[in-house]
XYZ file of C-alpha atoms in Angstrom:
656
model
C -18.922 -13.778 22.861
C -17.422 -10.767 21.161
C -15.107 -10.183 18.230
C -11.284 -8.796 17.767
C -9.871 -8.722 14.665
C -6.026 -8.287 15.660
C -3.127 -7.005 13.786
C 0.460 -7.820 14.398
C 2.932 -5.880 12.927
C 6.739 -5.026 13.239
C 10.238 -4.392 12.077
C 11.427 -7.339 10.077
C 13.314 -9.704 12.320
C 11.545 -8.689 15.535
C 9.941 -11.599 16.090
C 6.614 -11.197 14.473
C 5.964 -14.867 13.149
C 7.412 -16.707 15.958
C 5.371 -14.537 18.245
C 2.337 -15.772 16.126
C 3.310 -19.488 16.640
C 3.321 -18.802 20.364
C 0.079 -17.437 20.898
C -1.647 -19.883 18.807
C 0.273 -22.407 20.932
C -0.584 -20.695 24.352
C -4.497 -20.687 23.633
C -4.661 -24.608 22.183
C -4.810 -23.938 18.425
C -1.380 -25.920 17.337
C 0.015 -28.825 19.308
C 3.782 -28.025 18.139
C 5.063 -24.383 17.806
C 6.207 -23.606 14.189
C 10.136 -22.591 13.204
C 10.790 -19.535 11.250
C 14.256 -21.068 10.497
C 12.845 -24.294 9.862
C 9.680 -22.579 7.487
C 7.078 -24.457 9.363
C 5.233 -21.769 10.683
C 1.330 -21.749 10.281
C 0.758 -18.494 8.755
C 3.976 -18.201 6.486
C 2.811 -20.368 3.740
C 4.665 -19.370 0.483
C 7.673 -21.188 -0.609
C 9.912 -17.978 -0.586
C 8.545 -16.747 2.911
C 9.749 -20.267 4.299
C 13.012 -20.060 2.678
C 13.755 -16.518 3.627
C 12.153 -16.431 7.171
C 10.111 -13.469 6.495
C 6.416 -12.463 6.393
C 5.537 -11.225 2.725
C 1.712 -12.261 2.380
C -0.626 -11.152 5.304
C -2.353 -14.187 6.677
C -5.270 -14.608 9.313
C -5.915 -17.583 12.212
C -8.481 -17.296 14.548
C -8.832 -18.333 18.078
C -10.323 -17.535 21.370
C -9.736 -16.370 24.685
C -12.616 -17.226 27.044
C -15.163 -15.443 25.690
C -13.352 -13.346 22.758
C -12.802 -14.673 19.317
C -9.772 -13.220 18.071
C -9.014 -13.088 14.351
C -5.133 -12.435 14.140
C -3.667 -11.445 11.234
C 0.179 -11.829 10.504
C 1.729 -8.717 8.430
C 4.866 -8.474 6.608
C 7.549 -6.297 8.366
C 9.521 -5.490 5.416
C 9.706 -2.493 4.019
C 8.650 -3.760 0.561
C 5.747 -5.004 1.145
C 4.034 -2.055 3.086
C 1.521 -2.572 0.506
C 0.209 -5.442 2.549
C 0.434 -3.864 5.948
C -1.447 -1.140 4.181
C -4.533 -3.161 3.092
C -4.938 -4.677 6.257
C -4.838 -1.386 8.931
C -8.192 -0.606 7.593
C -9.684 -3.773 8.987
C -8.321 -4.064 12.378
C -9.871 -3.278 15.715
C -6.455 -3.398 17.485
C -2.708 -4.110 17.481
C 0.256 -5.545 18.488
C 3.530 -3.724 18.114
C 6.450 -6.086 18.220
C 9.702 -4.603 19.027
C 12.720 -6.502 19.534
C 14.685 -6.197 23.585
C 18.103 -6.362 21.446
C 17.665 -3.638 18.369
C 15.037 -2.117 20.289
C 13.409 0.817 17.874
C 14.076 0.672 14.282
C 12.934 2.727 11.229
C 10.212 0.623 10.706
C 8.901 0.752 14.006
C 9.106 4.375 13.754
C 6.854 4.723 9.985
C 4.292 1.853 11.815
C 3.902 3.262 15.304
C 3.036 6.920 13.448
C 0.623 5.119 11.327
C -1.453 3.415 13.863
C -1.625 6.321 15.935
C -2.992 8.153 12.608
C -5.366 5.785 12.289
C -6.359 5.591 16.065
C -5.896 1.698 16.142
C -5.578 0.841 19.627
C -2.050 -0.479 19.949
C -0.188 -3.125 22.626
C 3.672 -2.877 22.638
C 5.377 -6.698 23.032
C 9.442 -6.361 23.838
C 10.218 -9.468 22.227
C 13.653 -11.472 22.894
C 14.175 -10.791 26.296
C 16.100 -14.058 26.678
C 18.610 -13.206 24.164
C 22.032 -11.651 24.833
C 21.972 -7.557 24.455
C 18.611 -7.408 25.569
C 17.346 -4.589 28.186
C 14.212 -3.347 28.881
C 15.071 0.765 30.292
C 16.756 1.442 27.323
C 14.142 0.065 24.757
C 11.161 1.858 27.345
C 13.021 5.009 26.828
C 13.491 4.489 22.808
C 9.544 3.930 22.844
C 8.916 7.314 24.655
C 11.545 9.540 22.951
C 11.803 7.974 19.406
C 8.302 7.023 18.846
C 6.985 10.258 20.688
C 4.342 8.002 22.812
C 2.777 7.745 26.051
C 3.912 3.963 27.327
C 2.728 2.306 30.631
C 5.175 -1.027 31.570
C 2.959 -3.672 32.766
C 5.487 -4.699 34.526
C 9.111 -5.837 34.546
C 11.481 -8.132 33.022
C 14.029 -10.094 35.067
C 16.816 -11.985 34.447
C 17.542 -10.672 31.334
C 19.522 -12.048 28.276
C 19.428 -15.265 29.927
C 16.949 -18.655 28.831
C 15.489 -17.909 32.158
C 14.399 -14.450 31.703
C 10.508 -13.832 32.713
C 8.157 -11.050 33.213
C 7.289 -9.698 36.419
C 3.655 -8.393 35.773
C 2.681 -5.326 37.991
C 1.845 -1.919 37.538
C 4.793 0.419 39.043
C 4.492 4.009 40.011
C 5.219 5.569 36.832
C 1.836 4.005 35.594
C 0.031 6.196 37.371
C 1.745 9.415 36.581
C 1.211 8.471 32.837
C -2.457 8.055 33.013
C -2.997 10.783 35.235
C -1.656 13.489 32.526
C -4.716 12.097 30.216
C -7.688 11.732 33.121
C -8.277 15.238 35.123
C -10.321 13.336 37.586
C -7.474 10.556 37.918
C -5.277 13.166 38.604
C -7.373 14.557 41.139
C -7.821 11.573 43.145
C -3.944 10.956 42.505
C -3.474 14.437 44.715
C -5.725 13.864 47.415
C -4.777 10.390 48.160
C -4.144 6.838 47.266
C -6.067 5.763 44.225
C -7.921 2.031 44.145
C -6.403 -0.575 41.302
C -9.511 -0.403 40.168
C -9.696 3.101 38.981
C -6.154 2.884 37.593
C -7.074 -0.242 35.863
C -10.219 1.760 34.484
C -8.077 4.416 33.055
C -5.897 2.094 31.449
C -8.629 0.006 29.712
C -9.995 3.587 28.550
C -6.760 5.320 27.547
C -5.617 2.164 25.724
C -8.944 2.517 23.758
C -8.789 6.001 22.907
C -5.128 5.794 21.624
C -3.635 7.980 24.159
C -1.383 5.209 26.062
C 0.237 2.194 24.870
C 0.695 -0.557 27.627
C 4.168 -2.454 27.433
C 4.934 -6.297 28.024
C 8.292 -7.283 27.815
C 8.428 -11.714 26.953
C 10.089 -13.789 24.843
C 8.247 -15.856 21.796
C 10.870 -18.285 21.686
C 10.353 -19.439 25.513
C 6.580 -18.463 26.080
C 7.609 -15.668 28.567
C 5.179 -12.738 29.232
C 2.817 -14.385 26.175
C -0.119 -15.329 28.662
C 0.222 -11.945 30.206
C -0.323 -10.241 26.815
C -2.948 -12.744 25.831
C -4.891 -11.044 28.751
C -4.136 -7.923 27.798
C -5.483 -8.463 24.503
C -8.646 -9.610 26.209
C -8.955 -6.780 28.413
C -7.368 -3.646 26.850
C -8.430 -4.049 23.440
C -11.977 -2.916 22.071
C -14.330 -5.398 20.714
C -14.897 -5.164 17.099
C -18.309 -3.134 16.583
C -20.956 -3.048 14.159
C -25.149 -3.453 13.485
C -25.814 -7.125 12.246
C -29.258 -5.997 11.437
C -28.023 -2.999 9.138
C -27.315 -2.535 5.394
C -24.730 -4.750 4.312
C -20.995 -3.185 4.289
C -17.486 -4.451 4.274
C -14.150 -3.742 2.712
C -11.822 -6.286 0.684
C -8.001 -6.443 2.102
C -6.924 -9.528 0.565
C -7.579 -11.552 -3.127
C -6.147 -14.651 -3.641
C -6.745 -17.742 -6.192
C -7.623 -21.080 -5.136
C -6.573 -24.434 -6.111
C -8.684 -24.069 -9.221
C -7.860 -20.649 -10.232
C -10.943 -19.401 -8.991
C -11.031 -15.530 -7.062
C -10.741 -15.856 -3.307
C -11.551 -12.187 -1.381
C -10.833 -11.674 2.040
C -13.308 -8.912 3.467
C -14.275 -7.570 7.013
C -17.807 -7.317 7.238
C -18.505 -3.858 9.196
C -22.396 -4.244 8.922
C -25.252 -6.191 8.161
C -25.405 -9.897 7.624
C -24.022 -11.415 4.105
C -25.241 -14.631 3.208
C -24.221 -17.098 0.158
C -26.413 -16.673 -2.631
C -26.909 -13.029 -2.216
C -25.922 -10.287 -4.971
C -24.051 -7.801 -3.431
C -22.296 -4.558 -5.449
C -18.452 -4.246 -5.101
C -15.877 -1.735 -6.294
C -16.702 1.551 -7.943
C -18.267 0.506 -10.757
C -20.899 -1.218 -8.384
C -20.663 -4.279 -10.685
C -22.452 -6.934 -9.216
C -21.911 -10.230 -7.660
C -23.249 -13.359 -6.588
C -21.758 -14.821 -3.279
C -21.598 -18.562 -4.068
C -19.630 -19.649 -0.545
C -18.063 -18.049 2.483
C -15.749 -19.208 5.057
C -15.102 -17.603 8.773
C -12.035 -18.440 10.778
C -12.720 -20.129 13.882
C -10.176 -21.977 16.264
C -6.970 -22.035 13.857
C -9.181 -22.913 10.634
C -11.566 -21.273 8.069
C -14.877 -23.139 8.309
C -17.325 -23.045 5.582
C -20.879 -20.935 6.855
C -23.908 -20.052 5.316
C -23.662 -16.282 6.585
C -21.045 -13.821 7.797
C -22.093 -10.959 10.161
C -20.914 -7.528 11.206
C -17.422 -7.406 12.343
C -16.122 -10.894 11.481
C -13.758 -11.278 8.624
C -14.423 -14.205 5.918
C -13.373 -15.650 2.818
C -15.753 -15.367 -0.191
C -16.120 -17.023 -3.229
C -17.912 -15.975 -6.211
C -17.001 -12.213 -7.091
C -15.031 -12.926 -9.915
C -14.512 -9.316 -10.646
C -13.568 -8.245 -7.274
C -10.285 -6.066 -6.651
C -8.443 -5.375 -3.127
C -9.825 -2.147 -1.840
C -13.195 -2.668 -2.890
C -16.153 -1.728 -0.833
C -19.219 -4.342 -0.306
C -22.703 -3.257 -0.399
C -23.001 0.122 1.220
C -19.633 2.038 0.128
C -18.097 3.253 3.631
C -15.566 6.035 3.392
C -13.285 5.442 0.570
C -9.849 3.268 0.847
C -6.869 5.531 1.766
C -3.473 4.871 0.460
C -1.761 5.508 4.055
C 1.609 4.515 2.667
C 3.215 6.146 -0.419
C 2.588 4.371 -4.102
C 5.796 2.623 -5.298
C 8.597 4.856 -7.397
C 10.700 2.577 -8.685
C 9.902 -0.049 -11.802
C 11.670 -2.916 -13.820
C 11.359 -4.822 -17.041
C 10.446 -8.755 -16.333
C 12.365 -10.464 -18.806
C 11.347 -13.980 -19.604
C 13.755 -16.374 -19.376
C 14.644 -19.086 -22.207
C 11.541 -21.276 -23.086
C 9.128 -19.087 -20.943
C 6.103 -17.860 -23.254
C 5.619 -14.605 -23.093
C 1.660 -14.440 -22.890
C 1.800 -17.046 -20.106
C 3.863 -14.280 -18.603
C 1.603 -11.504 -18.631
C -1.146 -13.704 -17.656
C 0.917 -14.307 -14.942
C 1.769 -11.188 -13.603
C -1.780 -9.863 -14.434
C -2.753 -12.545 -11.817
C -0.140 -11.233 -9.401
C -0.773 -7.290 -9.891
C -4.538 -8.111 -9.330
C -3.346 -9.596 -5.767
C -1.518 -6.053 -5.008
C -3.414 -2.957 -6.738
C -0.246 -0.928 -5.650
C 1.971 -3.052 -7.929
C 1.111 -1.334 -11.473
C 1.868 -3.348 -14.736
C 2.673 -1.853 -17.910
C 2.714 -3.488 -21.557
C 4.689 -2.283 -24.276
C 3.226 -4.487 -27.495
C 5.672 -3.276 -29.920
C 8.740 -4.273 -27.465
C 6.785 -7.184 -26.374
C 8.044 -6.029 -22.614
C 6.197 -5.686 -19.390
C 7.285 -3.840 -16.791
C 6.311 -3.867 -12.960
C 6.521 -1.277 -10.524
C 8.379 -1.511 -7.013
C 9.208 -0.609 -3.495
C 12.576 -2.167 -3.080
C 14.599 -4.835 -4.440
C 13.435 -7.462 -2.540
C 10.162 -7.443 -4.414
C 12.049 -8.778 -7.352
C 13.063 -11.750 -5.919
C 9.653 -12.007 -4.598
C 8.145 -11.865 -8.081
C 10.698 -14.090 -9.749
C 10.365 -16.629 -6.880
C 6.295 -16.548 -7.185
C 6.344 -16.963 -10.964
C 8.900 -20.291 -10.972
C 6.734 -21.563 -7.629
C 3.017 -20.935 -8.748
C 3.203 -20.587 -12.628
C 6.286 -22.797 -13.724
C 7.738 -19.543 -15.381
C 11.586 -18.754 -15.293
C 12.348 -14.980 -15.277
C 15.018 -12.249 -15.047
C 14.786 -8.339 -14.279
C 16.679 -5.601 -16.053
C 17.723 -2.264 -13.653
C 15.560 -0.651 -11.523
C 14.691 2.714 -12.295
C 12.658 5.376 -10.891
C 9.287 6.373 -11.935
C 9.093 9.832 -12.806
C 6.292 12.158 -13.462
C 5.976 15.169 -15.677
C 4.322 18.424 -14.698
C 3.226 21.306 -17.442
C 6.006 23.832 -17.303
C 2.951 26.468 -18.443
C 0.169 26.942 -20.530
C -0.418 25.472 -24.112
C -3.379 25.396 -26.292
C -4.342 23.365 -29.338
C -7.689 22.449 -31.513
C -8.134 20.454 -34.512
C -11.349 21.415 -36.724
C -14.179 18.898 -38.446
C -13.145 18.669 -42.194
C -10.489 20.855 -41.981
C -6.716 20.719 -43.348
C -5.463 17.084 -42.995
C -7.561 15.863 -39.730
C -9.204 12.270 -40.739
C -11.588 12.083 -38.014
C -15.136 13.652 -38.090
C -14.679 15.787 -34.790
C -13.639 19.162 -33.649
C -11.712 19.040 -30.426
C -10.016 21.851 -28.545
C -7.646 21.865 -25.491
C -6.354 23.610 -23.335
C -3.404 22.326 -20.828
C -2.638 24.542 -17.751
C -0.201 23.702 -14.624
C -2.152 23.092 -11.559
C -1.157 22.967 -7.692
C 1.175 20.240 -6.371
C -0.918 16.986 -5.716
C -4.349 17.957 -7.110
C -4.044 15.474 -10.134
C -5.692 16.052 -13.367
C -8.858 17.733 -13.624
C -11.090 18.014 -16.811
C -13.249 21.049 -17.470
C -15.571 22.382 -19.955
C -15.639 25.735 -21.617
C -18.165 24.656 -24.259
C -22.323 24.222 -23.813
C -22.419 20.613 -22.670
C -25.422 20.524 -24.828
C -23.576 21.723 -27.757
C -23.184 17.913 -28.702
C -24.050 14.294 -27.704
C -22.737 13.928 -23.661
C -21.278 10.343 -25.150
C -18.326 12.641 -27.103
C -17.649 14.203 -24.430
C -17.202 11.566 -22.283
C -15.086 10.183 -24.935
C -12.773 13.026 -25.169
C -12.373 13.000 -20.993
C -11.490 9.552 -20.986
C -9.191 9.797 -23.675
C -7.393 12.469 -21.992
C -6.762 10.824 -18.430
C -5.465 7.890 -21.281
C -3.568 9.969 -22.866
C -1.673 11.774 -19.967
C -0.376 8.421 -18.646
C 2.557 9.041 -21.054
C 3.764 12.794 -21.668
C 6.320 14.319 -23.851
C 9.318 12.568 -22.328
C 6.862 9.302 -21.750
C 6.281 9.976 -18.093
C 2.849 10.486 -16.465
C 1.685 13.902 -16.350
C 0.055 15.266 -13.361
C -0.972 17.836 -11.709
C -2.779 19.557 -14.527
C -6.334 21.425 -15.441
C -7.001 19.848 -19.156
C -10.260 22.164 -20.562
C -12.119 21.771 -23.422
C -12.142 24.930 -25.606
C -13.818 23.861 -28.870
C -15.943 21.233 -29.767
C -17.979 20.145 -32.845
C -19.330 16.804 -34.657
C -21.180 15.580 -38.018
C -24.716 14.936 -37.266
C -25.782 11.076 -37.797
C -26.542 10.982 -41.433
C -28.809 7.681 -43.092
C -29.755 7.470 -46.628
C -33.303 6.336 -47.894
C -34.072 2.983 -46.644
C -30.802 2.412 -45.664
C -28.840 2.621 -41.976
C -26.625 4.999 -40.343
C -23.833 5.684 -42.515
C -20.902 6.350 -40.368
C -18.421 7.453 -42.883
C -20.823 10.662 -42.826
C -21.388 10.691 -38.994
C -19.386 11.202 -35.769
C -18.938 8.731 -33.325
C -16.989 8.006 -30.278
C -14.001 6.474 -32.129
C -13.349 10.018 -34.023
C -13.474 11.823 -31.001
C -10.898 9.059 -29.053
C -8.733 9.214 -32.320
C -8.548 12.879 -32.458
C -7.822 13.612 -28.724
C -4.337 12.228 -28.654
C -3.336 14.678 -31.367
C -4.523 17.661 -29.904
C -3.561 17.146 -26.156
C 0.017 16.162 -26.950
C 0.369 19.333 -29.440
C -1.036 21.477 -26.626
C 1.220 19.677 -24.133
C 4.340 20.962 -26.804
C 2.995 24.494 -26.424
C 3.070 24.435 -22.648
C 6.349 22.250 -22.203
C 6.746 19.895 -19.459
C 9.448 19.133 -16.782
C 10.375 15.853 -15.554
C 10.212 15.142 -11.775
C 12.136 12.309 -10.446
C 10.934 10.717 -6.572
C 12.660 11.907 -3.529
C 12.750 9.781 -0.193
C 12.848 11.858 3.026
C 15.826 9.831 5.204
C 16.708 10.158 8.718
C 19.977 8.431 9.511
C 21.466 7.505 12.868
C 25.239 6.886 13.029
C 28.267 6.694 15.259
C 29.321 10.304 15.006
C 32.947 9.449 14.236
C 31.679 8.048 11.033
C 30.451 11.077 9.244
C 33.965 11.868 7.739
C 33.189 8.686 5.974
C 29.840 8.866 5.502
C 28.876 12.477 4.036
C 30.853 12.539 1.148
C 29.012 9.235 0.273
C 25.674 11.203 0.581
C 26.797 13.492 -1.649
C 27.771 11.159 -4.461
C 24.470 9.352 -4.163
C 22.773 13.307 -4.433
C 21.695 13.132 -1.049
C 21.581 16.286 0.823
C 21.461 16.521 4.858
C 19.216 19.375 5.717
C 19.886 18.670 9.746
C 22.495 17.317 11.569
C 22.323 16.432 15.186
C 23.690 14.462 18.098
C 22.381 12.342 20.707
C 25.138 11.365 22.850
C 27.867 9.846 20.470
C 25.328 8.972 17.660
C 24.570 11.793 14.892
C 21.538 12.317 13.231
C 21.098 13.291 9.795
C 17.610 14.113 8.226
C 17.389 14.951 4.496
C 16.376 13.848 1.193
C 17.745 11.242 -1.217
C 16.852 10.104 -5.351
C 14.568 7.446 -4.594
C 16.893 5.597 -6.945
C 19.704 5.920 -4.677
C 17.990 4.436 -1.385
C 19.056 0.747 -2.325
C 22.896 1.829 -2.774
C 22.861 3.646 0.529
C 21.314 0.898 2.228
C 23.875 -1.394 0.813
C 26.501 0.886 1.823
C 25.959 2.267 5.151
C 26.863 -1.062 7.053
C 29.937 -0.808 6.094
C 30.550 3.003 6.321
C 29.518 3.016 10.403
C 30.672 -0.495 11.388
C 27.418 -1.791 11.546
C 25.757 0.740 13.366
C 24.095 3.037 11.023
C 20.115 2.778 10.760
C 18.493 4.418 8.070
C 14.716 4.951 7.374
C 13.409 6.707 4.524
C 9.750 7.147 2.936
C 8.513 9.095 -0.241
C 8.681 12.651 0.205
C 8.023 14.498 -3.120
C 8.724 14.647 -6.725
C 11.442 17.259 -7.371
C 12.767 18.514 -11.275
C 15.070 16.751 -13.189
C 18.297 18.720 -12.937
C 21.029 16.588 -14.604
C 21.903 17.301 -18.124
C 20.159 13.941 -19.220
C 16.400 14.233 -18.890
C 15.054 10.293 -18.228
C 12.982 9.012 -20.806
C 10.252 5.968 -20.568
C 9.474 4.182 -23.844
C 6.281 5.134 -25.563
C 3.744 1.760 -25.446
C 0.718 3.813 -26.901
C 0.509 4.843 -31.217
C 2.873 7.697 -30.426
C 0.783 10.597 -30.886
C 4.092 12.679 -30.995
C 4.604 11.404 -34.685
C 1.202 12.138 -36.219
C 2.254 10.661 -39.606
C 2.681 7.162 -37.466
C 0.147 7.669 -35.134
C -2.175 7.918 -37.886
C -1.076 5.442 -39.592
C -1.885 3.452 -36.796
C -4.923 4.435 -35.498
C -7.097 5.167 -38.740
C -5.793 1.425 -40.053
C -7.565 -0.011 -36.509
C -10.764 2.436 -36.865
C -10.659 1.518 -40.388
C -10.665 -2.316 -39.854
């Protein structure tokens, strides 16, 4: 029996979760099909998922098709939960992309297909809702080819479209051979010489599907079951089995973390190599911390079943790894986990409601953040406020509902604001010397800040001899530099710069006769950690920084006759169309828009375009803020910009 880890992906409301229910029913895992509207589906377990009829957290359920065990992962379709989709992609062997036969290719469909192709994940397409009024097949096929820019092979035709009797009639048409021959010279030669056998065509279809050269397309309905049995057969025959060497070294990736009823941490992981056993001690994460696996569950026939081992290729739930985080490598590190989607570009302050304890709220938010590493927390001790980063407004509702349902906490939110960054405008240098002027720290630190190419992050370098003082002091300076750059002159994270240590010095270890180490006369790591922020912000002052705001690229399709109303609104939202084209009676605009304006554009678009407008947007770059008022962010550190205040806070802490 071989394994297949399968993802189901789609634009929101394409019928993805309903298809999951129908698949489980068709293979005998469930006796009754759950309803998204009724909130009775197998994979949407969160209360908000059931209320809203959308998927928020990925869910795993297993079933068998003859000799193939499929671990099926239902993923969110709403763009606000794209981080959930991202984490799942790294553990998939294949995918089913669901497209509505009524709405056709939508904004998120394009984003998902581009990513699936970039990662080389073999993908079948299921055109759902052929029983709905307005369903079409030729228009959807044309959109798949043109708007997704992929080669598609219809696996049959749809009959009685738009009625409850709609059905899928399997069978490859003549166009399939044309598409397959484009990627297979041998097949093309045989095609030109005479008839090609069905077996040869099928072999080419399997090979090209697994190499992501073509995408088989099935038509059907999750509501009536039409086309689902043919899709199941395609999943078994066309998608590749999970690979891995059970006898090799243990290597795996954590793609989901949740808390059990007793608060214990449970990690969902794909094992790529080796065999993991209960009671095994295994390193994980960047720091290679070791944890002991206390229990294992694998997925079988719709349930997770306790086992003593999990071999290569399987997905399992693991207990005992308390410090584990999403994206951590288990055992032998594989290719570093990459973010396939941009990080959040918005943030908001979580405001506790009446009777909500701030300490309990902070703990609850920390628990939520460990389940989603792309949602960062920022705690301001002075104002006793916690900010969370977001992809969009729907996440606010999710956080609010989760805090209420799981933790019994009532919260509201402040207005959403963009997450800006700062970049050095030039070069700047500063230094403070041990036992000179008003430096209260037994340390000499000199730093120079230089601009670096966009996207390069932060690079720390030395212009002093590594042996000129203990390595621990250099490490203290580097760590503090990176920590301090989280808040620049305007409070935003400073990036794309090189920080060079130009001077260093320390007081050697001193002790009195018959007495221990005298820290009042000897440098410690605390001296370098205390002095570095003062030197760094002074170097930043001399360099100057410029605030950059996040910009989204957008693609907007709308009836051409609505452009007159649409363009002034785009200008008011500071959106800049860069290209304008037409496709029939549809206008296509592409350009950039500030991230903070995307939600308002989404809200206003239906009214401006008679409900026919379609917007696709994604983070593109950071652009210098050109407004007269530069956005600032309240500081949460000891404020090294104010030397007197900083020294009062830090020296008191060090002395204490």
